[in-house]
Coordinates of C-alpha atoms and ligand atoms in Angstrom, one line a residue:
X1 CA 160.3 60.2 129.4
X2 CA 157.7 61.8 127.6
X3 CA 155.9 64.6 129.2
X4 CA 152.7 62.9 129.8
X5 CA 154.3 59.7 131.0
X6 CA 156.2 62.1 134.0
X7 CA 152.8 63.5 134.5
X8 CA 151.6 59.5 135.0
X9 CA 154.5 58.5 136.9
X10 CA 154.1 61.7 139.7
X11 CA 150.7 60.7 139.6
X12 CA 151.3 57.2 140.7
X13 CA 154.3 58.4 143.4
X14 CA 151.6 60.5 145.1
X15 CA 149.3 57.7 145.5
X16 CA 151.7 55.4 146.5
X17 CA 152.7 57.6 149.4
X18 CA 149.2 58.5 150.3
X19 CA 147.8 57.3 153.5
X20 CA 144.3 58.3 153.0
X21 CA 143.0 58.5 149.3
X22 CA 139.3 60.6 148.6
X23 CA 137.9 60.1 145.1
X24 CA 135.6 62.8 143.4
X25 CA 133.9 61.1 140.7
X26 CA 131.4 62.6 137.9
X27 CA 129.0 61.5 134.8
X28 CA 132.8 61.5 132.4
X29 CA 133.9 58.7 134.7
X30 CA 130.8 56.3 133.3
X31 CA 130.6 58.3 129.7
X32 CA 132.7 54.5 128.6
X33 CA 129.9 53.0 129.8
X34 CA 127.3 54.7 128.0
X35 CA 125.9 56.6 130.4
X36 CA 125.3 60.4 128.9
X37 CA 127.1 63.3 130.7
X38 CA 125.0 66.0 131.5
X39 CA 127.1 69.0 129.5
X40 CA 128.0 67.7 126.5
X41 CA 126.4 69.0 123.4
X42 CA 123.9 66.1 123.6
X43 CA 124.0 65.8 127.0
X44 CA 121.4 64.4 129.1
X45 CA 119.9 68.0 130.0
X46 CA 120.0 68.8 126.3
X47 CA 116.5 68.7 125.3
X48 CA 114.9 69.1 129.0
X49 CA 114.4 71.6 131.3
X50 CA 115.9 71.1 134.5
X51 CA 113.4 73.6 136.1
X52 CA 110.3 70.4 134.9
X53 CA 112.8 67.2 135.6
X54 CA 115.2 68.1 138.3
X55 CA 113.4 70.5 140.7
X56 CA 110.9 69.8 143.4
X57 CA 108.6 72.4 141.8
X58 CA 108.9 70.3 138.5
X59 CA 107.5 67.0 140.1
X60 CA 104.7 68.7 142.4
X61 CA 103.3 70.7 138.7
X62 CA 104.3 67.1 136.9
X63 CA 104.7 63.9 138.5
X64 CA 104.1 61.5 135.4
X65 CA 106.5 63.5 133.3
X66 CA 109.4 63.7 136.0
X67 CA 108.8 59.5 136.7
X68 CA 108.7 58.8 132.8
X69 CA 112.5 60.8 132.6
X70 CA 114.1 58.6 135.9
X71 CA 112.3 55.6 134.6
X72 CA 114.2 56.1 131.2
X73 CA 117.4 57.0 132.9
X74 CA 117.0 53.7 135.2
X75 CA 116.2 51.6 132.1
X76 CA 119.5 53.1 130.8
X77 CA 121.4 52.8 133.4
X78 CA 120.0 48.8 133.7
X79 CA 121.8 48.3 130.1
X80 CA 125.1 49.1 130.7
X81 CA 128.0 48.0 132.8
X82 CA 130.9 49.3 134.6
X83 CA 134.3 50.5 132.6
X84 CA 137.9 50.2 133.3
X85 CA 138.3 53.3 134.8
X86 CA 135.7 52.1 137.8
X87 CA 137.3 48.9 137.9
X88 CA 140.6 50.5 138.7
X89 CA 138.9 52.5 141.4
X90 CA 137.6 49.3 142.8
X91 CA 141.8 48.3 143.1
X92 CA 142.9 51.4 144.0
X93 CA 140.6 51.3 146.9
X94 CA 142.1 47.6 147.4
X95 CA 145.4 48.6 148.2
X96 CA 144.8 51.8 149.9
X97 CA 144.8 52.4 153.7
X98 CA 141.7 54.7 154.1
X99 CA 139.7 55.1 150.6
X100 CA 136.8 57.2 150.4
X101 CA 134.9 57.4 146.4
X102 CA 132.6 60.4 146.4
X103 CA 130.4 59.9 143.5
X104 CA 128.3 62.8 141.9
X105 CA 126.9 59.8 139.9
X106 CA 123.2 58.2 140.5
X107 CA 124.0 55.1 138.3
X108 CA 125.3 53.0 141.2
X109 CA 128.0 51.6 138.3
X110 CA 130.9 52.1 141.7
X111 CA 128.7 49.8 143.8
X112 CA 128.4 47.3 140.9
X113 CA 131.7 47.3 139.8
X114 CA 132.6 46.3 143.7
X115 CA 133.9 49.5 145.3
X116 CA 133.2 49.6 148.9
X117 CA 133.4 52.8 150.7
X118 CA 131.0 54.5 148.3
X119 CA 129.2 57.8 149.1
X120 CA 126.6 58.5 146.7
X121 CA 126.2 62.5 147.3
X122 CA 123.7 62.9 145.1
X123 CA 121.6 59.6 145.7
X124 CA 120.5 56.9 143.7
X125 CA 118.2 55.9 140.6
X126 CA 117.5 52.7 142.5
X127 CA 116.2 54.4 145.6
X128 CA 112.9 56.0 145.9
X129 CA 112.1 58.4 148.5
X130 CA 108.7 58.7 150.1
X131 CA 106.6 61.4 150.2
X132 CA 104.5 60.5 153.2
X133 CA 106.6 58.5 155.7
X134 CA 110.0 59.2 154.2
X135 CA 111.1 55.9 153.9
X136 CA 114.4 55.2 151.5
X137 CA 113.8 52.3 149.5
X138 CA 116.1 50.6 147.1
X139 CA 114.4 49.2 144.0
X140 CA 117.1 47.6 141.9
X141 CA 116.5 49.2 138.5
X142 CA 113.2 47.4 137.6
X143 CA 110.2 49.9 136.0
X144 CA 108.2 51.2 138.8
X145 CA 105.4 52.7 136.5
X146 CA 104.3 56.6 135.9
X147 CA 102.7 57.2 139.6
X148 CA 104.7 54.6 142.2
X149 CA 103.4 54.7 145.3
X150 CA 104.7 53.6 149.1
X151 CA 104.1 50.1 149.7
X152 CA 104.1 50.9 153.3
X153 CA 101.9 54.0 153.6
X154 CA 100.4 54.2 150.1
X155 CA 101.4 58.1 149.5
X156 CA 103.3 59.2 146.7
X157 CA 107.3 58.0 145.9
X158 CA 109.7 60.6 143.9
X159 CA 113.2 59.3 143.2
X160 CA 115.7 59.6 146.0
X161 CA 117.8 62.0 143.9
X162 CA 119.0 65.4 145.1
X163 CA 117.4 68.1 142.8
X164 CA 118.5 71.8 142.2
X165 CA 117.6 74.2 145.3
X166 CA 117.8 71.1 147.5
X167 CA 120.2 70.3 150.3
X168 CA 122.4 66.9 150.5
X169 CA 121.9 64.2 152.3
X170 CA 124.0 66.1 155.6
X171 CA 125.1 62.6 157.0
X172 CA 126.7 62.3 153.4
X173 CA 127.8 65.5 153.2
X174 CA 129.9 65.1 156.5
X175 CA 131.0 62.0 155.7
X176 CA 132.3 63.3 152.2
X177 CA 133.8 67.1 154.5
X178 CA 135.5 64.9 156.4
X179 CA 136.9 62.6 153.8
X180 CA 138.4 65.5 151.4
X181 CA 139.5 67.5 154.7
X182 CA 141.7 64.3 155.8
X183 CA 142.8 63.0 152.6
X184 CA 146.5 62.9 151.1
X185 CA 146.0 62.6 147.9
X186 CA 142.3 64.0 146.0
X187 CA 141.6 62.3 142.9
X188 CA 138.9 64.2 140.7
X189 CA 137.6 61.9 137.7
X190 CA 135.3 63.3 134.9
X191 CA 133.8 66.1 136.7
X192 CA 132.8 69.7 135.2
X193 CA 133.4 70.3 138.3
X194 CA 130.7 73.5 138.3
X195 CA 127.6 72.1 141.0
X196 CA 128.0 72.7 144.5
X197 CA 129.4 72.0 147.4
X198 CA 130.2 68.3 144.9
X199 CA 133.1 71.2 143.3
X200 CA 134.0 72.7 147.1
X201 CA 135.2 69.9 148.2
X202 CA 138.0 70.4 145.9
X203 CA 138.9 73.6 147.7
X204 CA 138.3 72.1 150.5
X205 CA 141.1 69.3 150.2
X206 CA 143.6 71.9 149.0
X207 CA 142.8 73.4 152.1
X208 CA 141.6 76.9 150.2
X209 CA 138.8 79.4 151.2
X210 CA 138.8 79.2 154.4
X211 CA 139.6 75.4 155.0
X212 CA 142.7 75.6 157.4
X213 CA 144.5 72.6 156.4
X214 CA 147.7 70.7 154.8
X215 CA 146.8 70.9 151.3
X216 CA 146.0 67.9 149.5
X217 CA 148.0 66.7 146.3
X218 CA 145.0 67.1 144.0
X219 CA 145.4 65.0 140.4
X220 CA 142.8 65.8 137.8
X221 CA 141.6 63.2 135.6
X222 CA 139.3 64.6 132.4
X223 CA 139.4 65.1 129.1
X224 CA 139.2 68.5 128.8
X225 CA 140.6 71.5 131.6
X226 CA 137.8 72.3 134.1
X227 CA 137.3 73.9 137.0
X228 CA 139.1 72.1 138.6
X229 CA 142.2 72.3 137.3
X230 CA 143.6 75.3 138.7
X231 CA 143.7 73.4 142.2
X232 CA 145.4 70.2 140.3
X233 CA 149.1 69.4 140.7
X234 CA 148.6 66.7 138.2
X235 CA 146.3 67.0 135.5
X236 CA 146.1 63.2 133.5
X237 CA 144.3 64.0 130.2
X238 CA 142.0 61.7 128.1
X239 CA 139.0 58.9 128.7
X240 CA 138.9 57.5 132.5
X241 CA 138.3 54.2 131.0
X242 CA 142.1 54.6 129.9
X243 CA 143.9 56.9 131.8
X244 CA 142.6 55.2 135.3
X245 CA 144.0 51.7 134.5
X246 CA 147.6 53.4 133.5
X247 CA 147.7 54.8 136.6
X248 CA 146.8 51.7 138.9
X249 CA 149.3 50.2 136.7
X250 CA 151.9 52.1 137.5
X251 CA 150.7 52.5 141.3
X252 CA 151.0 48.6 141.8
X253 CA 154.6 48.6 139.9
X254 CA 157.0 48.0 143.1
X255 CA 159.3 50.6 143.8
Ligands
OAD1 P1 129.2 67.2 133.6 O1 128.4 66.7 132.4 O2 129.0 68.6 134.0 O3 130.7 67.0 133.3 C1 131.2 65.8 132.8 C2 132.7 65.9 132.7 O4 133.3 64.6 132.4 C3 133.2 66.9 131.8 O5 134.3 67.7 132.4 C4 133.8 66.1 130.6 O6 135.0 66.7 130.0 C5 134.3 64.8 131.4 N1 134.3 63.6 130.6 C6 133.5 63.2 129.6 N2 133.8 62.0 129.2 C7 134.9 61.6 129.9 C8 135.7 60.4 129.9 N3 135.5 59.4 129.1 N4 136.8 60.4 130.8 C9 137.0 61.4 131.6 N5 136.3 62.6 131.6 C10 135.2 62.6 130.8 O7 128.9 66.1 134.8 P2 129.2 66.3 136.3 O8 130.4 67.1 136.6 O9 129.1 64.9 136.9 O10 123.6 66.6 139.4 O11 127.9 67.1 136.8 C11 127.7 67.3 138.1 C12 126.2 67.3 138.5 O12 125.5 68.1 137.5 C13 125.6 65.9 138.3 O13 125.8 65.1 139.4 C14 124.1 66.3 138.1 C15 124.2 67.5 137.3 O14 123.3 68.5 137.5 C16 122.3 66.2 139.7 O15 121.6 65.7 138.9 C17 122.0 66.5 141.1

């Protein structure tokens, strides 16, 4: 057997013993989709700075330019569809016993594809958050203009997207603790793996810095070694959209 088809096949053994799965996802796992990453050399920060489209400081000095760069992203992200590799997250999910997907990614492409138990850590393009009365409100990707304001108290709407210097969601957050701090096996797709706590939770499933537990079997997918890697027992190498459907492949070959 070739050495990446042992990786493949320890990969599949781990998940086929796991009880309880937790998925890490980020932007590599839609890159088949079309959906840029953010830290490629033509990334989607390449040519903007995060301090003006990705800060709360950025949208009080700017509104018009921060809702012209998520109304491009949500007409982006209203072209394209989801890949393989979310499609076999929506089986593996299927024929797991507890599955929890932890997504990084604001696209929604999980949801669409049909996953279930989705957590969306660092929130939606199809939400918009209000200013006034906080009220969450999914909008479907439809363009909502350069100044969208709250149907129900008429004050200002930003997107409901967690920016730099700003806390998650904590409801999500638990939910997502919980999920990596319980899991068997933690499956990390296309992730730099270098925002936080997304990256702790990695650490946190192997039960490292501080987190007292039975460590996790932790499989990498990526194209590239990240961050994460050093925590991986299994790193699967090469395009989600590919590597993802070998894998449930060989997960749902009977023993
Ligand atoms: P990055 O752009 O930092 O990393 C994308 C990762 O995906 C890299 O490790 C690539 O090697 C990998 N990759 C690219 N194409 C792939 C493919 N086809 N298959 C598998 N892997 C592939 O994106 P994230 O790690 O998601 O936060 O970035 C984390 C956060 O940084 C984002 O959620 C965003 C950003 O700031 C917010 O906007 C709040």
């Amino acid at each position: 057997m070739a050495d990446t088809e042992r990786e493949f096949a320890k990969a599949a053994s781990f998940l086929k013993q796991a009880r309880r799965v937790a998925v890490l996802t980020g932007a590599g796992v839609s890159a088949e989709s079309g959906v840029p990453t953010f830290r490629a050399a033509d990334g989607l920060w390449e040519g903007h700075r995060i301090e003006d489209v990705a800060t709360p400081q950025g949208f009080a000095r700017n509104p018009d330019l921060v809702w012209r760069f998520y109304n491009e992203r949500r007409a982006n992200v209203a072209k394209v569809a989801p890949n393989p590799g979310h499609e076999a997250l929506v089986k593996l999910e299927q024929r797991s016993g507890e599955f929890t997907l932890i997504t990084q990614n604001v696209d929604g492409l999980h949801l669409v594809a049909g996953s279930k138990n989705v957590l969306e850590i660092h929130g939606s393009l199809r939400q918009t958050r209000c200013l006034g009365c906080a009220e969450v409100v999914d909008r479907g990707l439809a363009e909502l203009g350069p100044k969208p304001l709250c149907p129900s108290c008429g004050a200002r709407l930003r997107p409901h997207i967690v920016w730099f210097g700003e806390g998650l969601p904590e409801d999500v957050w638990q939910a997502s603790f919980r999920a990596a701090a319980a899991c068997d096996v933690f499956l990390v797709v296309g992730t730099s793996a270098v925002v936080h706590p997304a990256a702790s939770l990695i650490p946190i499933a192997r039960g490292e810095a501080g987190f007292d537990r039975v460590p996790a079997i932790v499989i990498e997918c990526n194209l590239t070694r990240t961050e994460a890697s050093s925590y991986a027992d299994v790193t699967l190498l090469g395009p989600s959209g590919v590597t993802l459907p070998r894998l449930l492949e060989l997960v749902e070959q009977p023993i």
